[in-house]
CSV table of C-alpha atoms in Angstrom, one decimal:
chain,number,residue,atom,x,y,z
A,52,MET,CA,0.0,0.0,0.0
A,53,GLU,CA,1.3,3.4,-1.0
A,54,LEU,CA,2.3,5.9,1.7
A,55,LEU,CA,-0.6,8.3,0.8
A,56,GLU,CA,-3.1,5.6,0.8
A,57,ARG,CA,-2.0,4.5,4.2
A,58,PHE,CA,-2.2,8.1,5.4
A,59,ALA,CA,-5.7,8.4,4.0
A,60,ALA,CA,-6.6,5.2,5.8
A,61,GLY,CA,-5.5,6.8,9.1
A,62,ASP,CA,-2.1,5.0,9.6
A,63,LEU,CA,-0.1,7.0,12.1
A,64,ASP,CA,3.3,5.6,10.8
A,65,ALA,CA,2.4,6.9,7.4
A,66,PHE,CA,1.5,10.2,8.9
A,67,GLU,CA,4.8,10.3,10.7
A,68,SER,CA,6.7,9.6,7.5
A,69,LEU,CA,4.9,12.4,5.7
A,70,PHE,CA,5.5,14.7,8.7
A,71,ARG,CA,9.2,14.0,8.7
A,72,GLN,CA,9.4,14.4,4.9
A,73,TYR,CA,7.5,17.7,4.8
A,74,GLN,CA,8.0,19.5,8.1
A,75,GLY,CA,11.0,21.5,7.0
A,76,GLU,CA,9.4,22.6,3.8
A,77,VAL,CA,6.2,23.6,5.5
A,78,TYR,CA,8.1,25.5,8.2
A,79,ARG,CA,10.2,27.4,5.6
A,80,TRP,CA,7.0,28.4,3.7
A,81,VAL,CA,5.2,29.6,6.8
A,82,MET,CA,8.3,31.3,8.0
A,83,ARG,CA,8.4,33.4,4.8
A,84,ILE,CA,4.9,34.6,5.6
A,85,VAL,CA,4.9,35.1,9.4
A,86,ARG,CA,8.7,35.8,9.9
A,87,ASP,CA,8.7,34.5,13.4
A,88,PRO,CA,10.4,31.2,14.2
A,89,ALA,CA,8.2,30.3,17.2
A,90,VAL,CA,5.0,31.1,15.4
A,91,ALA,CA,6.1,29.2,12.3
A,92,GLU,CA,6.8,26.1,14.4
A,93,ASP,CA,3.3,26.3,16.0
A,94,LEU,CA,1.6,26.8,12.6
A,95,THR,CA,3.6,24.0,11.1
A,96,VAL,CA,2.4,21.6,13.8
A,97,GLU,CA,-1.2,23.0,13.5
A,98,ALA,CA,-1.1,22.5,9.7
A,99,PHE,CA,-0.1,18.8,10.1
A,100,TRP,CA,-2.7,18.3,12.8
A,101,ARG,CA,-5.4,19.6,10.5
A,102,ALA,CA,-4.2,17.5,7.7
A,103,HIS,CA,-4.3,14.5,10.1
A,104,LYS,CA,-7.8,15.3,11.2
A,105,ALA,CA,-8.9,15.5,7.5
A,106,HIS,CA,-7.1,12.4,6.4
A,107,ALA,CA,-10.2,10.5,5.5
A,108,GLY,CA,-11.2,13.1,3.0
A,109,PHE,CA,-7.8,13.2,1.3
A,110,ASP,CA,-7.7,11.5,-2.1
A,111,PRO,CA,-4.3,9.7,-2.4
A,112,GLU,CA,-4.3,10.6,-6.1
A,113,ASN,CA,-4.0,14.2,-5.2
A,114,ASN,CA,-0.9,16.2,-4.5
A,115,PHE,CA,-0.3,16.0,-0.8
A,116,ARG,CA,2.4,18.7,-0.8
A,117,ALA,CA,0.1,21.2,-2.4
A,118,TRP,CA,-2.8,20.3,-0.1
A,119,LEU,CA,-0.6,20.7,3.0
A,120,ARG,CA,0.8,23.9,1.8
A,121,ARG,CA,-2.6,25.3,1.2
A,122,ILE,CA,-3.7,24.4,4.8
A,123,ALA,CA,-0.5,26.0,6.1
A,124,THR,CA,-1.0,29.1,4.0
A,125,ASN,CA,-4.5,29.6,5.3
A,126,LEU,CA,-3.3,29.2,8.9
A,127,ALA,CA,-0.6,31.8,8.3
A,128,LEU,CA,-3.2,34.1,6.7
A,129,ASP,CA,-5.4,33.7,9.8
A,130,HIS,CA,-2.4,34.6,11.9
A,131,LEU,CA,-1.7,37.7,10.0
A,132,ARG,CA,-5.3,38.7,10.4
A,133,LYS,CA,-5.1,38.3,14.2
A,134,GLN,CA,-1.8,40.1,14.7
A,135,ARG,CA,-2.6,42.9,12.2
A,136,LEU,CA,-3.7,45.6,14.6
A,137,TYR,CA,-0.9,45.6,17.0
A,138,VAL,CA,2.2,43.8,15.8
A,139,GLU,CA,4.9,45.0,13.5
A,140,LEU,CA,7.5,42.8,11.8
A,141,PRO,CA,10.1,41.6,14.2
A,142,ASP,CA,13.1,43.9,13.9
A,143,ASP,CA,15.8,41.2,14.0
A,144,LEU,CA,14.3,39.4,11.0
A,145,ALA,CA,12.8,42.3,9.1
A,146,ALA,CA,15.8,44.4,8.7
A,147,GLU,CA,19.5,44.0,9.0
A,148,GLN,CA,21.4,46.7,10.9
A,149,LYS,CA,22.9,48.7,8.0
A,150,PRO,CA,25.2,51.6,8.5
A,151,ASP,CA,22.9,54.0,6.9
A,152,SER,CA,21.8,57.5,7.6
A,153,ALA,CA,19.1,58.3,10.1
A,154,VAL,CA,16.8,59.3,7.1
A,155,GLN,CA,17.3,55.9,5.4
A,156,GLN,CA,16.6,54.0,8.7
A,157,GLN,CA,13.5,56.1,9.2
A,158,MET,CA,12.4,55.4,5.7
A,159,ARG,CA,12.7,51.7,6.2
A,160,ALA,CA,10.8,51.9,9.5
A,161,VAL,CA,8.0,53.8,7.8
A,162,LEU,CA,7.9,51.3,5.0
A,163,ARG,CA,7.8,48.3,7.4
A,164,LYS,CA,4.9,49.9,9.3
A,165,ALA,CA,3.0,50.6,6.1
A,166,PHE,CA,3.6,47.0,5.0
A,167,ALA,CA,2.5,45.6,8.3
A,168,GLU,CA,-0.7,47.6,8.0
A,169,LEU,CA,-1.6,46.2,4.5
A,170,PRO,CA,-4.8,44.1,4.5
A,171,PRO,CA,-3.6,40.5,5.2
A,172,ARG,CA,-4.8,39.1,1.9
A,173,LEU,CA,-2.7,41.7,0.1
A,174,ARG,CA,0.2,41.5,2.5
A,175,ILE,CA,0.6,37.7,2.1
A,176,VAL,CA,0.8,38.1,-1.7
A,177,ALA,CA,3.2,41.0,-1.5
A,178,GLN,CA,5.3,39.2,1.0
A,179,LEU,CA,5.6,36.0,-1.1
A,180,GLY,CA,5.7,37.7,-4.5
A,181,LEU,CA,7.5,41.0,-4.0
A,182,VAL,CA,9.8,40.2,-1.1
A,183,GLU,CA,10.4,36.4,-1.3
A,184,ASP,CA,10.3,36.3,-5.1
A,185,GLU,CA,7.9,33.3,-5.4
A,186,THR,CA,6.2,32.8,-8.7
A,187,TYR,CA,2.6,33.7,-9.4
A,188,ALA,CA,1.8,30.0,-10.0
A,189,GLU,CA,3.3,29.0,-6.6
A,190,ILE,CA,1.4,31.7,-4.7
A,191,ALA,CA,-1.8,31.0,-6.6
A,192,GLU,CA,-1.7,27.3,-5.7
A,193,ALA,CA,-0.9,28.0,-2.1
A,194,LEU,CA,-3.8,30.4,-1.7
A,195,GLY,CA,-6.3,28.4,-3.9
A,196,ILE,CA,-6.8,31.4,-6.3
A,197,SER,CA,-5.9,32.0,-9.9
A,198,ALA,CA,-2.6,33.5,-11.1
A,199,GLY,CA,-4.6,36.4,-12.4
A,200,ALA,CA,-6.0,37.1,-8.9
A,201,VAL,CA,-2.5,37.0,-7.5
A,202,LYS,CA,-1.3,39.6,-10.1
A,203,LEU,CA,-4.3,41.8,-9.2
A,204,ARG,CA,-3.7,41.5,-5.5
A,205,MET,CA,0.0,42.3,-5.9
A,206,PHE,CA,-0.8,45.4,-8.0
A,207,ARG,CA,-3.3,46.5,-5.4
A,208,ALA,CA,-0.8,45.9,-2.6
A,209,VAL,CA,1.7,48.1,-4.3
A,210,ARG,CA,-0.9,50.8,-4.9
A,211,VAL,CA,-2.1,50.8,-1.3
A,212,LEU,CA,1.5,50.8,-0.1
A,213,ARG,CA,2.3,53.8,-2.3
A,214,LYS,CA,-0.7,55.7,-1.1
A,215,LYS,CA,0.2,55.0,2.6
A,216,LEU,CA,3.7,56.2,2.0
A,217,GLN,CA,2.5,59.4,0.3
A,218,ARG,CA,0.1,60.0,3.2
A,219,LEU,CA,3.0,59.6,5.6
A,220,GLY,CA,5.0,62.1,3.6
A,221,VAL,CA,7.4,59.7,2.1
A,222,HIS,CA,8.1,59.9,-1.7
A,223,ALA,CA,7.9,56.5,-3.4
B,265,MET,CA,8.8,38.2,-9.2
B,266,LYS,CA,10.5,35.6,-11.5
B,267,LYS,CA,7.8,36.3,-14.1
B,268,SER,CA,5.9,39.4,-13.7
B,269,THR,CA,3.9,42.1,-15.3
B,270,ASN,CA,2.8,45.0,-13.3
B,271,GLY,CA,-0.9,45.2,-14.0
B,272,GLY,CA,-0.7,48.5,-15.8
B,273,MET,CA,1.3,50.4,-13.2
B,274,ASN,CA,4.3,52.3,-14.4
B,275,ALA,CA,7.0,49.7,-14.4
B,276,ASP,CA,9.6,52.0,-12.9
B,277,GLU,CA,7.3,52.9,-10.0
B,278,PHE,CA,6.5,49.3,-9.4
B,279,ALA,CA,10.2,48.3,-9.4
B,280,ALA,CA,11.0,51.2,-7.1
B,281,ILE,CA,8.4,50.2,-4.5
B,282,ARG,CA,9.6,46.6,-4.8
B,283,GLU,CA,13.2,47.5,-4.2
B,284,GLU,CA,12.4,49.8,-1.3
B,285,LEU,CA,10.2,47.1,0.2
B,286,ARG,CA,13.0,44.5,-0.2
B,287,ASP,CA,15.4,46.9,1.5
B,288,ALA,CA,13.0,47.4,4.4
B,289,VAL,CA,11.9,43.8,4.6
B,290,PRO,CA,14.8,41.7,3.3
B,291,PRO,CA,13.9,38.3,1.9
B,292,LEU,CA,14.5,35.6,4.4
B,293,GLY,CA,16.2,33.5,1.7
B,294,GLU,CA,18.9,36.3,1.4
B,295,THR,CA,19.3,37.1,5.1
B,296,GLY,CA,19.5,33.4,6.0
B,297,HIS,CA,17.7,34.2,9.4
B,298,GLY,CA,15.5,31.4,10.7
B,299,THR,CA,14.6,29.8,7.4
B,300,GLU,CA,15.8,26.4,8.5
B,301,LEU,CA,13.9,24.4,11.1
B,302,ARG,CA,15.9,24.3,14.3
B,303,ARG,CA,14.5,21.1,15.7
B,304,ASP,CA,12.4,18.1,15.0
B,305,LEU,CA,8.7,19.0,15.6
B,306,TRP,CA,7.4,15.4,15.8
B,307,PRO,CA,7.3,15.5,19.6
B,308,ASP,CA,5.2,18.6,19.5
B,309,MET,CA,3.0,16.9,16.9
B,310,LEU,CA,2.5,13.9,19.2
B,311,ARG,CA,1.5,16.2,22.1
B,312,ARG,CA,-0.9,18.0,19.8
B,313,LEU,CA,-2.4,14.7,18.7
B,314,GLU,CA,-2.9,13.6,22.3
B,315,ARG,CA,-4.5,16.8,23.4
B,316,PRO,CA,-8.2,16.1,24.0
B,317,PRO,CA,-10.6,18.1,21.8
B,318,VAL,CA,-12.1,21.1,23.4
B,319,ARG,CA,-15.6,20.2,24.6
B,320,VAL,CA,-18.3,22.5,25.7
B,321,PRO,CA,-19.5,21.5,29.2
B,322,TRP,CA,-23.1,20.3,29.5
B,323,PHE,CA,-23.9,23.1,31.9
B,324,ASP,CA,-23.1,25.7,29.2
B,325,TRP,CA,-25.5,24.0,26.8
B,326,ALA,CA,-28.2,23.9,29.4
B,327,LEU,CA,-27.6,27.6,30.2
B,328,LEU,CA,-27.9,28.5,26.5
B,329,ALA,CA,-31.0,26.4,26.1
B,330,THR,CA,-32.6,28.1,29.1
B,331,ALA,CA,-31.7,31.6,27.8
B,332,GLY,CA,-33.1,30.7,24.4
B,333,ALA,CA,-36.4,29.4,25.9
B,334,ALA,CA,-36.7,32.5,28.1
B,335,ALA,CA,-36.2,34.7,25.1
B,336,ILE,CA,-38.9,32.9,23.2
B,337,PHE,CA,-41.5,32.6,26.0
B,338,PHE,CA,-40.7,36.0,27.8
B,339,PRO,CA,-39.4,38.3,25.0
B,340,ALA,CA,-39.8,41.3,27.4
B,341,LEU,CA,-36.8,39.9,29.3
B,342,ILE,CA,-34.4,40.5,26.3
B,343,PRO,CA,-33.9,44.3,27.0
B,344,ALA,CA,-33.3,43.6,30.7
B,345,LEU,CA,-30.8,40.8,29.8
B,346,LEU,CA,-29.0,43.1,27.4
B,347,TYR,CA,-28.9,45.8,30.0
B,348,HIS,CA,-27.1,43.6,32.4
B,349,LEU,CA,-24.6,42.2,29.9
């Protein structure tokens, strides 16, 4: 019996094999979105837990990796929604300490703030596409939307970002 | 983006915002910070699997049913209830 068939049948050993095979990949993906190692670890475990809970509904002919990534992406998006109002990007991960002028440092801080304030569904696309350089197809698959919708959201994210910066008095 | 169009926005503006954003929020792949898993998460997974599902106590259901019945049979109580919430 194939590994995915055993997983779908509820075999815990098969689940463990899949967990060990994909935990690093899921963690890296979630980390790119939430940028916090502790949160990324929690969300990775939660994603696998949800996958395990839904094992009976999984078709072994389908792509397990894509299915798992979509679960993890939705969890990360939920996390962005919850943290949106009061948390900025962690400084240690968001920006290296560069020997720049105070103006440049301030500009970066303003941009980070504006980025953190983006609506989560735009921010996740901007994060993955503009910052992490993921392809439209990859982002679309993870979010369960079309590549066209990804393009549209990215364009809107940049437009919102530009408006926010202009409102804050920063030329962009 | 590896393959991108800019959806009609001026390409230079789009590229400028993108560069400034990547300067303020560096890609994790480039900084190398925290992109690799530091430990095996299987023990955490096992703990998560063993955790009993959250169950609503029977008393809460009874309270909800009583409140619902009261609202149906004595609708005049609703404003009083809302006042005390």
